[in-house]
Amino acid sequence: GPRTDLAVPLPADITPHTTPTTAAPAPRHVLLTGATGFLGAFLLRELLTRTDATVHCLVRGPAQRLPEALRRYGVWRPGLAHRVVVHTGDLTAPRLGLDPATYDELARTVDVVHHCGAEVNLARDHDRLKAANTVATAEILRLAATHRTVPVHHVSTVGVLSGTPPTGAFRAEDPLPAPTGLRHGYAQSKWAAEHLIGQARARGLPVTVHRPTRLTGDSATGVCQDADYLWLLLQACARLGLAPDASLGLAFDLVPVDRAAAAIVALSLDPGAVGRTFHIAAERRLTLTTAVARLRDHGHRIVEVPPARWLDALRSTPTGPALLAVLTDASGAVDSEGAHPIDAAGTRARLDGTGIELAGDGAALFDACVRQFARTGFLPTPPGGAELREFPYDY
């Protein structure tokens, strides 16, 4: 339920240093957290492609996890491996779990930090996620301010926004709303991290915040993460052969993961973007009803039923309880994710001329993701294994 104790003070010793770093456009050393995750893997590829920097990746557990994750998402580039340095650490530990010498060396040499690491677990409460998502952000800010004032790019989420936007859509320039409408631990812990960043900015630390909406597959390959809420919902609909009718009103703003990564890295190389907040959004929404219609085009037999009946059927599926925890509030009413549009005008203006288009390719990308998930077995084989029929659907 709502929490009133999420705002924590930024430790007093995290303050700007007299020595700034080099200018944004040409970092030589980059620190990246979360490189084994979905967005983090694509961020690593973008950093290696768009800069000449050595990228230092903080990885929990064996170093081998990094190339394995990059291969899984199709972004491993053996020819660039010499520019990747893996540091075994832990976001939840003091000084990021690094030995003092490594920590000090990174604090002295990195020109920019991309903080994409987080524990994304929609079933865990705030207290379980606070260390990885909130306290870790303070540790990142501490490292960036230890010897110089290093710019930090913090990957947040539009999930930190709740209540009613001051205008018709949530704008990145608006103040961070109070967290009273946030019910899930992940959103609460990410809100608390942004609250820390607000304090860091007030002290003069150059922290840029990137808030993606929902990430979908790579626009080139359709490779997607299988732990994603939207795709888990669609998997459940395909398995049950049932979907809620349009009265449920769920809709999703989807950004291809490769384009989100390209936008974040392009903004990090733009001196005029430092210290601002950006919404990484397509600014158009795919309804669950349209997504289910597209699954039918792939041969899945899915019948629309009243939402109450669908929710009841969902309880019996393996992923059902976790999905219901996200979908419904304490009273059992369905939360309308994506009810408020996200305004990304400031992001579009800064990306003008870069060729990076966040909206993606709509139906074509959705179909590529479905084919990819059919290959991996994440989606069940439709009856008769029907081939995709061409329909002129768009969002």
Coordinates of C-alpha atoms in Angstrom, one line a residue:
G1 CA 0.0 0.0 0.0
P2 CA 1.0 3.7 0.0
R3 CA 4.1 4.6 2.0
T4 CA 4.8 7.9 3.6
D5 CA 8.4 7.1 4.7
L6 CA 10.1 6.8 1.3
A7 CA 12.0 10.1 1.3
V8 CA 15.4 9.5 2.8
P9 CA 18.2 12.1 3.2
L10 CA 21.2 12.0 1.0
P11 CA 24.3 11.6 3.2
A12 CA 25.9 15.0 3.9
D13 CA 29.3 14.0 2.6
I14 CA 28.1 13.6 -1.0
T15 CA 28.8 17.0 -2.4
P16 CA 30.4 18.4 -5.6
H17 CA 34.1 18.4 -5.9
T18 CA 36.2 21.4 -7.0
T19 CA 37.6 19.3 -9.9
P20 CA 35.0 18.8 -12.7
T21 CA 35.5 16.0 -15.3
T22 CA 36.2 16.3 -19.0
A23 CA 33.4 17.6 -21.3
A24 CA 30.6 15.2 -22.1
P25 CA 31.3 14.4 -25.8
A26 CA 34.4 12.4 -25.4
P27 CA 34.5 10.1 -22.3
R28 CA 37.6 7.9 -22.1
H29 CA 36.3 5.7 -19.2
V30 CA 32.6 5.0 -18.5
L31 CA 31.2 3.1 -15.5
L32 CA 28.1 1.1 -16.3
T33 CA 25.9 -0.7 -13.8
G34 CA 23.2 -3.2 -14.9
A35 CA 25.0 -4.4 -18.0
T36 CA 23.7 -8.0 -17.6
G37 CA 20.1 -6.7 -17.8
F38 CA 18.0 -6.1 -20.9
L39 CA 18.4 -2.3 -21.3
G40 CA 21.9 -2.4 -19.8
A41 CA 23.1 -4.9 -22.4
F42 CA 22.0 -2.5 -25.2
L43 CA 23.4 0.5 -23.3
L44 CA 26.8 -1.3 -23.3
R45 CA 26.6 -1.9 -27.1
E46 CA 25.7 1.8 -27.7
L47 CA 28.5 3.0 -25.5
L48 CA 31.0 0.9 -27.4
T49 CA 29.6 1.9 -30.7
R50 CA 29.1 5.7 -30.1
T51 CA 32.3 6.4 -28.1
D52 CA 35.9 5.2 -28.0
A53 CA 35.7 4.7 -24.2
T54 CA 36.6 1.8 -22.1
V55 CA 33.4 0.7 -20.4
H56 CA 33.8 -0.6 -16.8
C57 CA 30.9 -2.9 -16.0
L58 CA 29.9 -3.6 -12.4
V59 CA 28.6 -7.2 -12.4
R60 CA 27.4 -9.2 -9.5
G61 CA 28.7 -12.8 -9.4
P62 CA 31.0 -14.4 -12.0
A63 CA 32.3 -12.2 -14.7
Q64 CA 31.1 -14.7 -17.3
R65 CA 27.5 -13.5 -16.6
L66 CA 28.2 -10.5 -18.8
P67 CA 29.1 -12.2 -22.2
E68 CA 26.3 -14.7 -21.5
A69 CA 23.7 -11.9 -21.1
L70 CA 25.0 -10.1 -24.2
R71 CA 24.8 -13.3 -26.3
R72 CA 21.3 -13.9 -25.0
Y73 CA 20.2 -10.5 -26.3
G74 CA 22.2 -10.8 -29.5
V75 CA 24.5 -7.8 -28.7
W76 CA 27.8 -9.6 -28.0
R77 CA 30.6 -8.2 -30.2
P78 CA 33.8 -10.2 -29.6
G79 CA 35.8 -7.5 -31.5
L80 CA 35.0 -4.9 -28.9
A81 CA 35.6 -7.1 -25.8
H82 CA 39.0 -5.5 -25.2
R83 CA 37.2 -2.2 -24.3
V84 CA 35.1 -3.9 -21.6
V85 CA 36.4 -4.3 -18.1
V86 CA 34.3 -6.4 -15.7
H87 CA 34.4 -5.5 -12.0
T88 CA 32.8 -8.0 -9.7
G89 CA 30.8 -6.0 -7.1
D90 CA 27.4 -5.6 -5.5
L91 CA 25.0 -2.7 -5.7
T92 CA 23.6 -3.5 -2.3
A93 CA 27.0 -3.4 -0.5
P94 CA 28.9 -0.3 0.8
R95 CA 31.2 1.2 -1.9
L96 CA 29.4 -1.1 -4.4
G97 CA 31.2 -4.2 -3.0
L98 CA 34.5 -3.1 -4.7
D99 CA 37.9 -3.4 -3.0
P100 CA 39.2 0.0 -1.9
A101 CA 41.9 0.2 -4.6
T102 CA 39.4 -0.5 -7.4
Y103 CA 36.9 1.9 -6.0
D104 CA 39.4 4.6 -5.7
E105 CA 40.8 4.0 -9.2
L106 CA 37.3 4.2 -10.7
A107 CA 36.4 7.3 -8.8
R108 CA 39.6 9.0 -10.1
T109 CA 39.3 7.9 -13.8
V110 CA 35.7 7.5 -14.9
D111 CA 34.4 10.5 -16.9
V112 CA 30.7 9.5 -16.7
V113 CA 28.5 7.0 -14.9
H114 CA 25.5 5.2 -16.4
H115 CA 23.5 3.8 -13.5
C116 CA 21.1 1.2 -15.1
G117 CA 21.4 -1.5 -12.4
A118 CA 18.3 -2.2 -10.3
E119 CA 16.4 -5.1 -8.9
V120 CA 13.2 -5.2 -11.0
N121 CA 10.9 -7.5 -9.1
L122 CA 7.2 -6.5 -9.1
A123 CA 6.4 -9.1 -6.4
R124 CA 8.8 -7.8 -3.8
D125 CA 8.0 -5.0 -1.4
H126 CA 9.9 -1.7 -0.9
D127 CA 11.9 -2.9 2.1
R128 CA 13.4 -5.8 0.1
L129 CA 14.2 -3.6 -2.9
K130 CA 15.5 -0.5 -1.0
A131 CA 19.2 -1.6 -0.9
A132 CA 19.5 -2.4 -4.6
N133 CA 17.4 0.5 -5.9
T134 CA 17.7 3.4 -3.4
V135 CA 20.7 3.0 -1.2
A136 CA 22.8 1.9 -4.3
T137 CA 21.9 5.2 -6.0
A138 CA 23.4 7.1 -3.1
E139 CA 26.5 4.9 -3.4
I140 CA 26.8 5.7 -7.1
L141 CA 26.5 9.4 -6.3
R142 CA 29.1 9.0 -3.6
L143 CA 31.6 7.5 -6.1
A144 CA 30.9 10.2 -8.7
A145 CA 31.6 12.9 -6.1
T146 CA 34.7 11.3 -4.4
H147 CA 37.6 12.9 -6.3
R148 CA 35.9 14.9 -9.0
T149 CA 32.3 15.9 -10.0
V150 CA 31.4 13.2 -12.5
P151 CA 28.2 13.4 -14.4
V152 CA 25.7 10.6 -13.6
H153 CA 23.0 9.2 -15.9
H154 CA 20.4 7.5 -13.8
V155 CA 17.9 5.1 -15.5
S156 CA 14.6 5.5 -13.6
T157 CA 11.1 4.6 -14.8
V158 CA 7.9 6.5 -15.6
G159 CA 6.5 4.2 -12.8
V160 CA 7.7 6.9 -10.3
L161 CA 4.8 9.1 -11.5
S162 CA 1.4 8.8 -9.9
G163 CA -1.7 10.8 -9.2
T164 CA -2.9 13.3 -11.8
P165 CA -0.5 15.2 -14.1
P166 CA -0.5 19.0 -13.8
T167 CA -1.4 19.1 -17.5
G168 CA -3.0 16.4 -19.6
A169 CA 0.2 14.4 -19.7
F170 CA 3.2 13.8 -17.4
R171 CA 6.0 16.1 -18.5
A172 CA 9.6 15.5 -17.6
E173 CA 10.0 19.1 -16.5
D174 CA 7.2 18.7 -13.8
P175 CA 8.3 18.3 -10.2
L176 CA 8.4 14.7 -9.0
P177 CA 4.9 14.0 -7.7
A178 CA 4.3 12.8 -4.1
P179 CA 4.6 8.9 -3.9
T180 CA 1.2 8.4 -2.2
G181 CA -0.2 6.8 -5.4
L182 CA 2.6 4.2 -5.7
R183 CA 1.6 0.8 -4.5
H184 CA 4.4 -1.5 -5.7
G185 CA 7.8 -1.8 -4.0
Y186 CA 9.7 -1.3 -7.3
A187 CA 8.1 2.0 -8.1
Q188 CA 8.4 3.1 -4.5
S189 CA 12.2 2.3 -4.4
K190 CA 12.8 4.1 -7.7
W191 CA 10.8 7.1 -6.5
A192 CA 13.1 7.2 -3.4
A193 CA 16.1 7.1 -5.7
E194 CA 14.8 10.1 -7.6
H195 CA 14.2 11.9 -4.3
L196 CA 17.9 11.4 -3.5
I197 CA 18.8 12.7 -6.9
G198 CA 16.8 15.8 -6.3
Q199 CA 18.9 16.5 -3.3
A200 CA 22.1 15.8 -5.2
R201 CA 21.1 18.2 -7.9
A202 CA 20.3 20.9 -5.3
R203 CA 23.9 20.5 -4.1
G204 CA 25.2 21.0 -7.6
L205 CA 25.9 17.4 -8.7
P206 CA 25.2 16.9 -12.5
V207 CA 22.7 14.1 -12.5
T208 CA 20.6 13.4 -15.6
V209 CA 17.5 11.2 -15.2
H210 CA 16.1 9.0 -17.9
R211 CA 12.6 7.6 -17.4
P212 CA 11.7 4.9 -19.9
T213 CA 8.2 3.7 -20.4
R214 CA 7.8 -0.1 -21.1
L215 CA 10.6 -1.5 -23.2
T216 CA 9.9 -3.9 -26.0
G217 CA 12.1 -6.0 -28.3
D218 CA 15.1 -5.0 -30.4
S219 CA 13.7 -3.3 -33.5
A220 CA 16.3 -5.2 -35.6
T221 CA 15.7 -8.7 -34.3
G222 CA 12.6 -8.8 -32.1
V223 CA 14.7 -10.2 -29.2
C224 CA 12.8 -9.3 -26.0
Q225 CA 13.0 -10.0 -22.3
D226 CA 10.7 -12.7 -21.1
A227 CA 10.2 -11.3 -17.6
D228 CA 8.3 -8.3 -19.0
Y229 CA 4.8 -7.6 -17.6
L230 CA 3.1 -7.0 -20.9
W231 CA 4.5 -10.2 -22.5
L232 CA 3.7 -12.3 -19.3
L233 CA 0.1 -11.0 -19.6
L234 CA 0.0 -12.0 -23.3
Q235 CA 1.5 -15.4 -22.5
A236 CA -1.2 -16.0 -19.9
C237 CA -3.9 -14.9 -22.4
A238 CA -2.5 -17.4 -25.0
R239 CA -2.3 -20.2 -22.5
L240 CA -5.8 -19.7 -21.1
G241 CA -7.3 -18.9 -24.5
L242 CA -9.0 -16.0 -22.8
A243 CA -8.5 -12.3 -22.7
P244 CA -10.3 -9.4 -20.9
D245 CA -12.7 -7.4 -23.1
A246 CA -11.8 -3.8 -23.9
S247 CA -13.6 -2.5 -20.8
L248 CA -10.5 -3.3 -18.8
G249 CA -8.7 -0.4 -20.6
L250 CA -5.1 -1.5 -20.3
A251 CA -2.7 0.3 -22.7
F252 CA 1.1 0.3 -22.9
D253 CA 3.6 2.9 -24.3
L254 CA 6.2 0.7 -25.9
V255 CA 9.8 1.8 -26.8
P256 CA 12.1 -0.7 -28.6
V257 CA 15.1 -1.4 -26.3
D258 CA 17.7 -0.5 -28.9
R259 CA 16.2 2.9 -29.5
A260 CA 15.9 3.6 -25.7
A261 CA 19.6 2.8 -25.3
A262 CA 20.5 4.9 -28.3
A263 CA 18.5 7.8 -26.9
I264 CA 20.1 7.6 -23.5
V265 CA 23.7 7.4 -24.9
A266 CA 23.0 10.3 -27.4
L267 CA 21.7 12.4 -24.5
S268 CA 24.7 11.6 -22.4
L269 CA 27.0 12.9 -25.1
D270 CA 25.0 16.2 -25.4
P271 CA 26.4 18.8 -23.0
G272 CA 23.1 20.7 -23.2
A273 CA 21.2 17.7 -21.7
V274 CA 23.3 17.3 -18.5
G275 CA 21.3 17.6 -15.3
R276 CA 17.9 17.4 -16.9
T277 CA 15.1 14.7 -16.8
F278 CA 14.0 13.0 -20.0
H279 CA 11.0 10.8 -20.7
I280 CA 12.0 7.9 -23.1
A281 CA 8.5 7.3 -24.5
A282 CA 6.9 6.5 -27.8
E283 CA 4.0 8.8 -26.9
R284 CA 1.5 6.3 -28.4
R285 CA -0.1 3.4 -26.7
L286 CA -0.9 -0.2 -27.6
T287 CA -4.1 -1.4 -26.0
L288 CA -4.1 -5.0 -24.6
T289 CA -7.1 -5.6 -26.9
T290 CA -5.1 -4.7 -30.0
A291 CA -2.1 -6.8 -28.8
V292 CA -4.5 -9.8 -28.3
A293 CA -5.9 -9.3 -31.7
R294 CA -2.4 -9.5 -33.1
L295 CA -1.8 -12.8 -31.3
R296 CA -5.0 -14.1 -33.0
D297 CA -3.4 -13.1 -36.3
H298 CA -0.6 -15.5 -35.4
G299 CA -3.1 -18.3 -35.0
H300 CA -3.8 -18.1 -31.3
R301 CA -7.4 -18.9 -30.3
I302 CA -8.3 -16.3 -27.7
V303 CA -11.8 -15.4 -26.6
E304 CA -12.7 -12.1 -25.0
V305 CA -14.6 -12.4 -21.7
P306 CA -15.6 -10.0 -19.0
P307 CA -12.6 -8.8 -16.9
A308 CA -13.8 -10.4 -13.7
R309 CA -14.0 -13.9 -15.4
W310 CA -10.5 -13.4 -16.9
L311 CA -9.0 -12.3 -13.6
D312 CA -10.5 -15.4 -12.0
A313 CA -9.0 -17.7 -14.7
L314 CA -5.7 -15.9 -14.3
R315 CA -5.4 -17.0 -10.7
S316 CA -4.9 -20.6 -11.8
T317 CA -1.9 -19.9 -14.0
P318 CA 1.7 -20.2 -12.9
T319 CA 2.4 -16.5 -13.3
G320 CA -1.1 -15.5 -12.3
P321 CA -0.6 -14.5 -8.7
A322 CA 2.4 -12.3 -9.5
L323 CA 0.5 -10.6 -12.4
L324 CA -2.5 -10.1 -10.2
A325 CA -0.3 -8.4 -7.6
V326 CA 0.7 -5.9 -10.2
L327 CA -2.7 -5.6 -11.9
T328 CA -5.0 -5.1 -8.9
D329 CA -5.0 -2.9 -5.9
A330 CA -5.9 -3.9 -2.3
S331 CA -9.6 -3.8 -3.1
G332 CA -9.1 -6.1 -6.1
A333 CA -9.9 -3.3 -8.6
V334 CA -7.7 -3.2 -11.7
D335 CA -5.0 -0.5 -11.9
S336 CA -5.1 1.2 -15.2
E337 CA -1.5 1.2 -16.2
G338 CA -0.7 3.8 -18.8
A339 CA -3.9 5.7 -18.0
H340 CA -2.0 9.0 -18.1
P341 CA -0.1 9.8 -21.3
I342 CA 3.7 10.5 -21.0
D343 CA 4.9 13.7 -22.7
A344 CA 8.4 13.3 -24.3
A345 CA 8.6 16.6 -26.2
G346 CA 11.8 17.6 -24.4
T347 CA 13.4 14.3 -25.4
R348 CA 12.3 14.7 -29.0
A349 CA 13.7 18.2 -29.2
R350 CA 17.1 17.1 -27.9
L351 CA 17.2 14.1 -30.2
D352 CA 16.3 16.2 -33.2
G353 CA 18.8 15.5 -36.0
T354 CA 20.2 12.3 -34.4
G355 CA 17.9 10.0 -36.5
I356 CA 16.7 8.3 -33.2
E357 CA 13.0 7.7 -33.4
L358 CA 11.5 6.4 -30.1
A359 CA 8.1 5.3 -31.4
G360 CA 9.4 2.2 -33.0
D361 CA 7.7 0.3 -35.8
G362 CA 4.4 -0.7 -34.2
A363 CA 2.9 -3.8 -35.7
A364 CA 6.0 -5.0 -37.5
L365 CA 8.1 -5.1 -34.3
F366 CA 5.3 -6.7 -32.3
D367 CA 5.1 -9.5 -34.9
A368 CA 8.9 -9.9 -34.7
C369 CA 8.7 -10.3 -30.9
V370 CA 5.9 -12.8 -31.2
R371 CA 8.0 -14.9 -33.7
Q372 CA 11.0 -14.7 -31.4
F373 CA 8.9 -15.8 -28.4
A374 CA 7.4 -18.6 -30.4
R375 CA 10.9 -19.8 -31.3
T376 CA 12.1 -19.8 -27.7
G377 CA 8.9 -21.6 -26.5
F378 CA 7.8 -18.7 -24.3
L379 CA 4.6 -18.5 -26.2
P380 CA 2.6 -21.7 -26.7
T381 CA 2.4 -23.1 -30.3
P382 CA -1.0 -21.9 -31.7
P383 CA -3.5 -24.6 -32.7
G384 CA -2.5 -25.7 -36.2
G385 CA 0.7 -23.5 -36.0
A386 CA -1.0 -20.9 -38.2
E387 CA 1.3 -18.5 -40.1
L388 CA 0.9 -14.8 -39.5
R389 CA -1.8 -13.2 -41.7
E390 CA -1.0 -9.7 -42.8
F391 CA -3.3 -7.2 -41.2
P392 CA -3.0 -3.4 -41.5
Y393 CA -3.0 -2.9 -37.7
D394 CA -1.2 -0.1 -36.1
Y395 CA -1.5 1.4 -32.6

